Amino acid sequence: MRHSVAHNLDIPMINTASSNKQSEQPQSQTSTPCIAVRDLNFYYGDTQALFDISLDIEAGLVTALIGPSGCGKSTFLRTINRMNDLIAGTRHEGEIVVSGHEIYGKKTDLVSLRKKVGMVFQRSNPFPKSIFENVAYGPKIHGTKNKSRLAEIVEKSLLRADLWHEVKDRLGDSALALSGGQQQRLCIARALAVDPEILLMDEPASALDPRSTAKIENLIAELRGDYTIVIVTHNMQQAGRVSDKTAFFCDGKLVEYGDTEAIFTKPQQQQTEDYIRGRFG
Amino acid sequence: MNSAAKSKGEIAFHLLGIAAVSIALLALCALLIDIISSGYSKVSLDFITSYPSRRPANAGIAAALVGSLYLMLLTACFSLPLGVGAAVYLEEYATENKFSKLIELNIANLAGVPSIIYGILGLQLFVRYANLERSLLAGAFTMSLLILPIIIIASREAIRRVPDSIRQAAFALGATRWEMIRDQVIPAAFPGIMTGCILAFSRAIGETAPLITLGALTYIAFLPDGLLSPFGALPIQAFNWISRPQAAFHDNAAGAIIILLTVLLSMNIIAVVLRGRFQKKFAT
């Protein structure tokens, strides 16, 4: 909660890493939203999973999606990079605009959408290849062929994901030899390597021990400002620690959305309060 | 539960299992000993480099061995891309519907069709209609048809074993379906695919019936010199020698079988090594 107070005053987290970051100030409330969702309905076959979701996610901030299991927060997250398309029988109504482009429009290029909107999954899923290959894969498929340029990107991404110093001497080793927490940071580095604007995180720390979780949370704080981060989490304390804004989902509906501080201290809806106080979910 | 009775039943079952294994192994050992004892003296460099002859002592397997190796090489060239391609399509592209279920059922059935049926099909299709004569090419096409179902089934299994999270990771980075398959799924499934394929080739190299139907040669004094050249093969050579009345030819047959078994065993060892690598890669 202490951290979220700092966020509320709109002071960006102090960047402890000394790397050459050109972090921009998180944009103020009046700026155009990075992700604008309007009247989104989403269906798995005949089952409706999301009901009339409308919300604006602001650039440079960390937005947490909370709610009980099966409330649709992961489904919502996966509509933003259209990963739900991979599931047969899904369909949607409404629109999602990411950086000015309607992503479900006819002209949308999934490749460039997913280049712009990176994703980190609940369970770390490194490719069964070397550490280097894992991070270099994204830039490679997007056309970077030059070896020294790739090495540069790999180093920068691993530095950014706070993993470089642990792996710099064994970039050729299998990624599967890393610990769970390291694998998850590798997956973050892999997502950063394609230089996304938005980073979606689907319970990125739920399979990790407290120490590794803390590292991931610190990392999110460091990335804040440079990337728009949307994080799904089951862990209320985590949402409080890392996020600027919180959206509470229940039964496929967006119940409440606002500053994290406000949601946690004086929620407007009874349902939100019950959930946050641990009365259900 | 009476534990004494339970353990008695367990012991009985244990013994039954050992007996079953022993019988299978003993039969195999007897076969091997019989073949090695009668063929051992035949195996020599001369035997491998000589052509068939009317005199058993001079006869060798050069043409048959080279024919078999060429046949395998060609069969691999045709069946590998086709089989893996079909497996990739069925696993990664095809949507689950009645049609894909039908294809699946058919492939499973085809894997169980007796090989002589493939011989008859090859004779009609390749030797007669396609006018390939009794050539190496016709033989390789027929063998490819024969092992395609096995390769498809093995490759599909290998592809299915690649965790879905890896596909998602590739997609999330902006990979197209083809990039995802080419860069992640096939490399991860490769050892498994190769294991299945080598086992399929091992089956093909020992097949006799379809080649006899096709009309592969048994008395051939030259090496195949092209795709349309007539050819011999090791199992056919062995079959021919064993059906001669002179006992000396029977030893030749045993010698040919030893060579065939050696080739087969080497292929299987490669398969085992590849599988070991696969498991190591996905450990932890």
XYZ file of C-alpha atoms in Angstrom:
565
model
C 0.000 0.000 0.000
C 2.889 2.310 0.723
C 4.019 2.107 -2.871
C 0.650 2.890 -4.262
C 0.593 6.098 -2.301
C 3.695 7.154 -4.175
C 1.970 6.279 -7.424
C -1.010 8.322 -6.526
C 1.093 11.429 -6.217
C 2.085 10.713 -9.783
C 5.738 10.360 -8.985
C 7.286 7.732 -11.206
C 9.056 4.974 -9.351
C 12.681 5.821 -8.839
C 14.657 3.990 -11.461
C 17.267 2.197 -9.479
C 18.870 0.548 -12.476
C 21.569 2.823 -13.824
C 21.107 1.712 -17.426
C 20.509 4.239 -20.178
C 16.783 4.475 -19.912
C 14.919 7.345 -21.424
C 11.908 6.893 -19.222
C 9.165 9.296 -20.032
C 6.847 10.660 -17.411
C 3.692 8.701 -17.046
C 1.130 10.613 -18.983
C -1.464 12.617 -17.187
C -5.129 11.770 -17.005
C -6.046 14.023 -19.887
C -3.850 12.321 -22.478
C -5.292 9.927 -25.020
C -5.607 6.468 -23.578
C -3.195 3.812 -24.788
C -5.899 1.175 -24.897
C -9.536 2.188 -25.292
C -12.162 -0.511 -24.894
C -15.778 0.176 -25.856
C -18.767 -2.083 -25.168
C -16.770 -5.259 -25.411
C -18.707 -8.509 -25.292
C -16.848 -11.746 -25.649
C -18.108 -15.280 -26.193
C -16.647 -18.769 -26.003
C -19.115 -20.491 -28.275
C -22.488 -19.855 -26.623
C -21.033 -18.864 -23.282
C -20.635 -15.161 -22.798
C -17.447 -14.408 -20.871
C -17.356 -10.593 -20.965
C -20.311 -8.203 -20.724
C -20.197 -4.627 -22.031
C -16.711 -3.800 -20.881
C -15.672 -0.194 -21.426
C -12.487 1.214 -20.002
C -9.471 3.300 -20.921
C -6.030 2.103 -19.993
C -3.540 4.903 -19.737
C -0.119 4.957 -21.287
C 2.875 4.443 -19.060
C 0.905 3.267 -16.056
C 0.519 -0.116 -14.458
C -3.070 -1.307 -14.512
C -4.034 -4.301 -12.398
C -6.995 -6.520 -13.257
C -8.343 -8.243 -10.175
C -11.338 -10.418 -9.445
C -12.319 -13.954 -8.483
C -11.416 -16.944 -10.664
C -13.419 -17.164 -13.845
C -14.406 -13.492 -13.716
C -13.052 -12.849 -17.185
C -9.943 -10.865 -16.318
C -7.619 -13.216 -18.219
C -10.033 -13.364 -21.129
C -10.077 -9.589 -21.200
C -6.293 -9.436 -21.109
C -6.079 -11.830 -24.030
C -8.405 -9.788 -26.183
C -5.863 -6.951 -26.169
C -3.340 -8.928 -28.238
C -5.999 -11.156 -29.754
C -4.565 -14.335 -28.275
C -8.150 -15.507 -27.851
C -8.276 -15.873 -31.620
C -6.346 -19.117 -31.186
C -9.296 -20.692 -29.418
C -11.862 -22.076 -31.830
C -15.410 -20.737 -31.553
C -14.655 -17.428 -29.879
C -16.213 -14.175 -31.064
C -16.535 -10.622 -29.849
C -18.644 -7.487 -30.155
C -17.509 -3.943 -29.530
C -14.139 -2.434 -30.176
C -10.672 -2.187 -28.743
C -8.448 0.631 -29.919
C -4.736 0.265 -29.259
C -2.623 3.336 -30.033
C -5.263 4.640 -32.388
C -5.895 1.391 -34.276
C -9.020 -0.688 -33.976
C -7.394 -4.072 -33.404
C -10.346 -6.189 -34.471
C -10.632 -4.207 -37.686
C -10.266 -5.878 -41.059
C -6.928 -4.274 -41.793
C -5.320 -5.276 -38.523
C -2.056 -7.094 -38.964
C -1.746 -9.566 -36.106
C 2.020 -9.644 -36.445
C 2.431 -5.921 -35.894
C -0.241 -5.910 -33.175
C 1.591 -8.560 -31.194
C 4.905 -6.837 -31.810
C 3.399 -3.763 -30.205
C 1.606 -5.679 -27.425
C 3.933 -8.126 -25.687
C 2.748 -10.841 -23.340
C 4.076 -12.708 -20.329
C 2.244 -15.858 -19.321
C 1.287 -17.352 -16.000
C 3.701 -20.237 -16.335
C 7.086 -19.359 -17.724
C 7.287 -20.842 -21.190
C 10.789 -20.457 -22.581
C 11.522 -22.139 -25.872
C 13.582 -25.327 -25.416
C 16.595 -23.491 -26.800
C 19.496 -21.451 -25.490
C 18.998 -18.321 -23.395
C 20.307 -16.230 -26.278
C 18.000 -17.874 -28.819
C 15.004 -17.244 -26.599
C 15.548 -13.508 -26.450
C 16.768 -13.171 -30.031
C 13.812 -15.015 -31.541
C 11.394 -12.076 -31.549
C 13.768 -9.598 -33.240
C 14.779 -12.334 -35.688
C 11.264 -12.973 -36.975
C 10.715 -9.244 -37.236
C 13.654 -8.919 -39.569
C 16.793 -8.262 -37.525
C 19.464 -10.438 -39.125
C 22.661 -8.700 -38.084
C 24.444 -10.818 -35.454
C 26.022 -8.006 -33.469
C 22.750 -6.092 -33.497
C 20.972 -9.174 -32.150
C 23.599 -9.580 -29.424
C 23.053 -5.947 -28.495
C 19.284 -6.424 -28.248
C 19.718 -9.581 -26.181
C 22.030 -7.824 -23.733
C 19.779 -4.781 -23.442
C 16.649 -6.881 -22.934
C 18.269 -9.129 -20.340
C 19.599 -6.062 -18.506
C 16.143 -4.570 -18.582
C 14.657 -7.790 -17.194
C 17.286 -7.804 -14.447
C 18.671 -11.152 -15.575
C 21.840 -10.209 -17.468
C 24.248 -10.510 -14.549
C 22.998 -13.963 -13.694
C 23.273 -15.402 -17.204
C 25.814 -13.344 -19.146
C 28.444 -16.100 -18.962
C 26.126 -18.850 -20.135
C 23.956 -17.394 -22.851
C 24.436 -20.589 -24.829
C 22.977 -22.795 -22.099
C 19.477 -24.191 -22.320
C 16.851 -21.825 -20.984
C 15.228 -24.803 -19.264
C 18.213 -25.064 -16.913
C 17.255 -21.745 -15.290
C 15.213 -21.559 -12.084
C 11.494 -20.790 -12.280
C 11.945 -17.146 -11.389
C 14.789 -16.737 -13.835
C 12.729 -18.384 -16.559
C 9.934 -15.922 -15.956
C 12.340 -12.974 -16.159
C 13.734 -14.528 -19.329
C 10.208 -14.541 -20.739
C 9.906 -10.862 -19.824
C 13.234 -10.164 -21.553
C 11.983 -12.082 -24.577
C 8.861 -9.942 -24.694
C 10.885 -6.727 -24.276
C 13.257 -7.689 -27.089
C 10.699 -6.830 -29.767
C 10.336 -3.368 -28.233
C 6.615 -3.402 -27.406
C 4.635 -0.406 -26.183
C 2.338 -2.485 -24.037
C 3.154 -5.440 -21.829
C 0.376 -7.821 -20.828
C 1.109 -9.994 -17.820
C -1.157 -12.888 -16.941
C -0.488 -13.648 -13.267
C 3.237 -13.543 -13.943
C 4.261 -14.449 -10.392
C 1.563 -16.884 -9.333
C 3.784 -19.926 -9.872
C 6.814 -18.416 -8.127
C 8.184 -18.361 -4.585
C 8.045 -15.074 -2.595
C 11.624 -14.079 -3.408
C 11.163 -14.524 -7.142
C 7.811 -12.790 -6.872
C 9.478 -9.789 -5.233
C 11.965 -9.635 -8.091
C 9.186 -9.656 -10.662
C 7.371 -6.906 -8.758
C 10.517 -4.768 -8.594
C 10.953 -5.336 -12.280
C 7.419 -4.142 -12.991
C 8.154 -1.005 -10.972
C 11.295 -0.425 -13.051
C 9.485 -0.930 -16.327
C 6.694 1.410 -15.298
C 6.688 4.581 -17.329
C 8.510 3.062 -20.284
C 5.804 0.558 -21.005
C 2.088 0.452 -20.474
C 1.636 -2.585 -18.276
C -1.589 -4.501 -17.762
C -1.288 -7.207 -15.139
C -3.787 -9.837 -14.085
C -3.282 -10.918 -10.528
C -4.990 -13.011 -7.903
C -2.922 -11.445 -5.230
C -4.552 -8.327 -3.820
C -1.425 -7.157 -2.020
C 0.441 -7.469 -5.277
C -2.118 -5.335 -7.084
C -1.757 -2.770 -4.309
C 2.024 -2.804 -4.480
C 2.606 -2.609 -8.212
C -0.316 -0.845 -9.838
C -1.485 2.719 -10.417
C -4.951 1.763 -11.546
C -7.068 -1.216 -10.651
C -10.018 -2.727 -12.451
C -12.214 -5.111 -10.522
C -13.973 -7.752 -12.582
C -16.751 -10.017 -11.413
C -18.822 -12.490 -13.450
C -17.559 -11.058 -16.704
C -18.491 -7.506 -15.827
C -16.292 -4.583 -14.965
C -17.525 -3.623 -11.515
C -15.201 -0.802 -10.661
C -12.180 0.909 -12.174
C -10.092 3.667 -10.699
C -6.914 4.641 -8.944
C -5.539 1.711 -6.990
C -5.384 3.783 -3.850
C -9.044 4.719 -4.132
C -10.205 1.205 -4.971
C -8.419 -0.207 -1.975
C -9.315 2.466 0.560
C -12.754 3.667 -0.425
C -14.337 1.436 -3.046
C -17.579 2.791 -4.482
C -19.268 -0.571 -4.970
C -20.287 -2.946 -2.221
C -19.107 -5.910 -4.333
C -15.622 -4.446 -4.666
C -15.417 -3.798 -0.975
C -16.526 -7.331 -0.142
C -13.924 -8.780 -2.453
C -11.110 -6.584 -1.213
C -11.995 -7.252 2.408
C -11.785 -10.925 1.598
C -15.475 -11.649 2.084
C -15.664 -13.706 -1.092
C -13.529 -14.920 -4.016
C -7.696 -57.771 2.223
C -5.666 -60.896 2.845
C -2.158 -59.733 2.205
C -0.718 -63.228 1.892
C -3.196 -64.101 -0.856
C -2.551 -60.800 -2.536
C 1.169 -61.321 -2.556
C 0.686 -64.866 -3.839
C -1.293 -63.549 -6.764
C 1.333 -60.931 -7.298
C 4.117 -63.489 -7.351
C 2.192 -65.635 -9.804
C 1.660 -62.708 -12.098
C 5.287 -61.747 -11.778
C 6.371 -65.253 -12.777
C 3.923 -65.263 -15.663
C 5.445 -62.038 -16.901
C 8.952 -63.385 -16.658
C 7.892 -66.520 -18.528
C 6.347 -64.490 -21.323
C 9.442 -62.360 -21.711
C 11.723 -65.392 -21.581
C 9.835 -67.230 -24.290
C 10.006 -64.220 -26.598
C 13.676 -63.662 -25.879
C 14.546 -67.339 -26.180
C 12.875 -67.557 -29.572
C 14.799 -64.503 -30.724
C 18.054 -65.898 -29.326
C 17.509 -69.269 -30.991
C 16.895 -67.514 -34.280
C 19.974 -65.355 -33.910
C 22.201 -68.248 -32.870
C 20.969 -70.363 -35.754
C 21.598 -67.600 -38.257
C 24.931 -66.525 -36.854
C 26.269 -70.079 -36.573
C 25.462 -70.898 -40.175
C 26.137 -67.482 -41.670
C 29.078 -66.314 -39.600
C 31.707 -67.930 -41.803
C 30.163 -66.322 -44.888
C 30.405 -62.725 -43.765
C 33.507 -61.171 -45.229
C 34.496 -58.279 -47.395
C 34.351 -60.604 -50.394
C 30.781 -61.565 -49.581
C 29.752 -57.928 -49.395
C 31.497 -56.900 -52.616
C 30.627 -59.888 -54.841
C 27.701 -60.285 -57.206
C 25.393 -63.300 -57.276
C 26.837 -66.431 -58.769
C 25.787 -69.956 -59.591
C 28.532 -71.180 -57.271
C 27.515 -70.513 -53.664
C 31.101 -69.905 -52.590
C 31.528 -67.027 -55.051
C 28.116 -65.487 -54.589
C 27.847 -62.159 -52.738
C 25.368 -59.481 -51.856
C 26.896 -56.351 -53.415
C 23.945 -55.629 -55.696
C 21.357 -56.457 -53.054
C 23.002 -54.387 -50.331
C 23.477 -51.345 -52.556
C 19.950 -51.831 -53.919
C 18.543 -51.882 -50.400
C 20.492 -48.785 -49.352
C 19.430 -46.848 -52.479
C 15.869 -47.975 -51.944
C 15.927 -46.699 -48.360
C 17.509 -43.408 -49.359
C 14.895 -42.780 -52.037
C 12.071 -43.915 -49.775
C 13.290 -41.499 -47.118
C 13.377 -38.672 -49.667
C 9.735 -39.236 -50.596
C 8.140 -40.355 -47.359
C 9.829 -37.971 -44.927
C 8.613 -34.646 -46.368
C 5.203 -36.087 -47.244
C 4.672 -37.762 -43.895
C 5.919 -34.879 -41.760
C 3.988 -32.430 -43.917
C 0.806 -34.416 -43.441
C 1.410 -34.632 -39.699
C 2.016 -30.881 -39.441
C -1.149 -30.209 -41.393
C -3.256 -32.526 -39.263
C -1.855 -31.242 -35.957
C -1.382 -27.541 -36.604
C -3.742 -26.519 -39.389
C -6.684 -28.887 -39.728
C -9.695 -28.038 -37.635
C -11.385 -30.862 -35.833
C -14.357 -31.978 -37.929
C -15.842 -35.074 -39.531
C -13.444 -34.899 -42.448
C -10.316 -34.765 -40.299
C -11.684 -37.580 -38.129
C -12.181 -39.648 -41.292
C -8.629 -38.989 -42.419
C -7.351 -39.926 -38.991
C -9.267 -43.199 -38.981
C -8.038 -44.007 -42.469
C -4.412 -43.412 -41.609
C -4.688 -45.657 -38.572
C -6.242 -48.362 -40.731
C -3.660 -47.989 -43.482
C -0.907 -48.633 -40.960
C -2.394 -52.077 -40.443
C -2.836 -53.076 -44.101
C -0.656 -56.117 -45.026
C 2.389 -55.081 -46.990
C 1.594 -57.339 -49.933
C -1.453 -55.181 -50.643
C 0.885 -52.245 -51.068
C 2.928 -54.412 -53.429
C -0.117 -55.079 -55.576
C -1.037 -51.376 -55.525
C 2.516 -50.417 -56.499
C 2.580 -52.977 -59.293
C -0.583 -51.571 -60.799
C 0.005 -47.908 -60.098
C 3.713 -47.384 -60.594
C 4.940 -50.335 -62.636
C 2.009 -50.449 -65.080
C 0.116 -47.133 -65.175
C 3.077 -44.856 -64.554
C 5.244 -47.053 -66.776
C 8.133 -47.038 -64.354
C 8.855 -50.733 -65.066
C 10.389 -52.749 -62.269
C 12.633 -49.903 -61.290
C 14.221 -48.547 -58.156
C 11.820 -45.609 -58.394
C 8.740 -47.822 -58.485
C 10.109 -49.740 -55.491
C 10.783 -46.563 -53.535
C 7.319 -45.166 -54.279
C 5.709 -48.375 -53.092
C 7.816 -48.472 -49.930
C 6.952 -44.825 -49.286
C 3.241 -45.610 -49.438
C 3.808 -48.514 -47.104
C 5.531 -46.509 -44.375
C 3.717 -43.183 -44.791
C 1.011 -44.040 -42.231
C 3.653 -45.032 -39.688
C 5.592 -41.808 -40.247
C 2.460 -39.685 -40.035
C 1.330 -41.297 -36.798
C 4.783 -41.052 -35.190
C 5.285 -37.449 -36.307
C 1.862 -36.413 -35.078
C 2.655 -37.856 -31.694
C 5.963 -36.007 -31.566
C 4.284 -32.751 -32.602
C 1.531 -33.222 -30.067
C 4.124 -33.608 -27.319
C 5.414 -30.086 -27.913
C 3.801 -28.078 -25.104
C 1.118 -25.657 -26.239
C 2.684 -22.915 -24.134
C 5.528 -22.802 -26.645
C 3.118 -22.151 -29.501
C 1.478 -19.385 -27.467
C 4.862 -17.850 -26.676
C 5.758 -17.735 -30.365
C 2.393 -16.270 -31.350
C 2.603 -13.662 -28.591
C 5.925 -12.486 -30.022
C 4.234 -11.877 -33.352
C 5.259 -15.071 -35.145
C 3.026 -16.228 -37.963
C 1.703 -19.775 -37.794
C 4.304 -20.916 -40.274
C 7.164 -19.237 -38.382
C 5.918 -20.784 -35.176
C 5.862 -24.255 -36.755
C 9.182 -23.882 -38.560
C 11.161 -22.321 -35.706
C 9.652 -23.869 -32.604
C 7.388 -26.863 -33.148
C 9.403 -28.805 -35.710
C 12.783 -28.310 -33.969
C 11.268 -29.340 -30.639
C 9.553 -32.349 -32.206
C 12.474 -33.236 -34.458
C 14.106 -35.986 -32.389
C 10.716 -37.613 -31.870
C 9.935 -37.370 -35.564
C 13.308 -38.845 -36.467
C 12.873 -41.715 -34.021
C 9.540 -42.626 -35.574
C 10.879 -42.296 -39.089
C 13.917 -44.457 -38.471
C 11.716 -47.151 -36.987
C 9.535 -46.893 -40.098
C 12.609 -47.212 -42.328
C 13.698 -50.232 -40.310
C 10.413 -51.829 -41.175
C 10.768 -50.928 -44.830
C 14.287 -52.310 -45.174
C 13.116 -55.724 -44.014
C 10.029 -55.834 -46.220
C 10.068 -58.564 -48.840
C 6.515 -59.134 -49.983
C 5.860 -55.849 -51.805
C 9.192 -56.040 -53.595
C 8.544 -59.576 -54.762
C 5.153 -58.480 -56.057
C 6.781 -55.590 -57.848
C 9.343 -57.888 -59.366
C 12.635 -56.804 -57.855
C 15.533 -58.868 -59.233
C 17.281 -61.626 -57.380
C 19.997 -62.414 -59.874
C 21.577 -59.145 -60.716
C 25.193 -58.613 -61.688
C 25.367 -54.838 -61.613
C 24.695 -51.975 -59.258
C 21.653 -49.798 -59.945
C 22.852 -46.923 -62.130
C 19.829 -44.673 -62.071
C 16.318 -44.140 -60.800
C 14.849 -46.338 -63.524
C 17.377 -49.093 -63.166
C 16.258 -52.560 -62.087
C 17.396 -53.422 -58.600
C 17.785 -56.126 -55.996
C 17.309 -55.961 -52.243
C 18.736 -57.831 -49.283
C 15.605 -59.573 -48.036
C 14.795 -60.741 -51.548
C 18.297 -62.043 -52.019
C 18.027 -63.957 -48.762
C 14.595 -65.273 -49.743
C 15.938 -66.442 -53.099
C 18.923 -68.218 -51.610
C 16.950 -69.947 -48.905
C 14.582 -71.399 -51.500
C 17.411 -73.064 -53.438
C 17.989 -76.782 -52.927
C 21.770 -76.545 -52.303
C 22.617 -76.274 -48.611
C 25.571 -73.985 -49.296
C 23.162 -71.307 -50.527
C 21.339 -71.490 -47.207
C 24.533 -70.330 -45.491
C 24.687 -67.450 -47.966
C 21.145 -66.534 -46.961
C 22.176 -66.542 -43.312
C 25.100 -64.278 -44.189
C 22.788 -61.862 -45.988
C 20.448 -61.853 -43.003
C 23.333 -61.013 -40.668
C 24.198 -57.998 -42.823
C 20.532 -56.973 -42.927
C 20.268 -57.283 -39.141
C 23.416 -55.208 -38.725
C 21.983 -52.403 -40.862
C 18.696 -52.626 -38.963
C 20.366 -52.600 -35.569
C 22.438 -49.538 -36.489
C 19.278 -47.712 -37.507
C 17.591 -48.616 -34.238
C 20.589 -47.465 -32.220
C 20.400 -44.095 -33.952
C 16.710 -43.938 -33.026
C 17.450 -44.658 -29.367
C 20.215 -42.047 -29.233
C 17.890 -39.443 -30.748
C 15.162 -40.260 -28.279
C 17.619 -39.870 -25.401
C 18.522 -36.413 -26.655
C 14.877 -35.482 -26.933
C 14.172 -36.430 -23.354
C 17.224 -34.560 -22.100
C 16.125 -31.437 -23.911
C 12.711 -31.374 -22.281
C 13.882 -32.348 -18.807
C 13.304 -29.917 -15.905
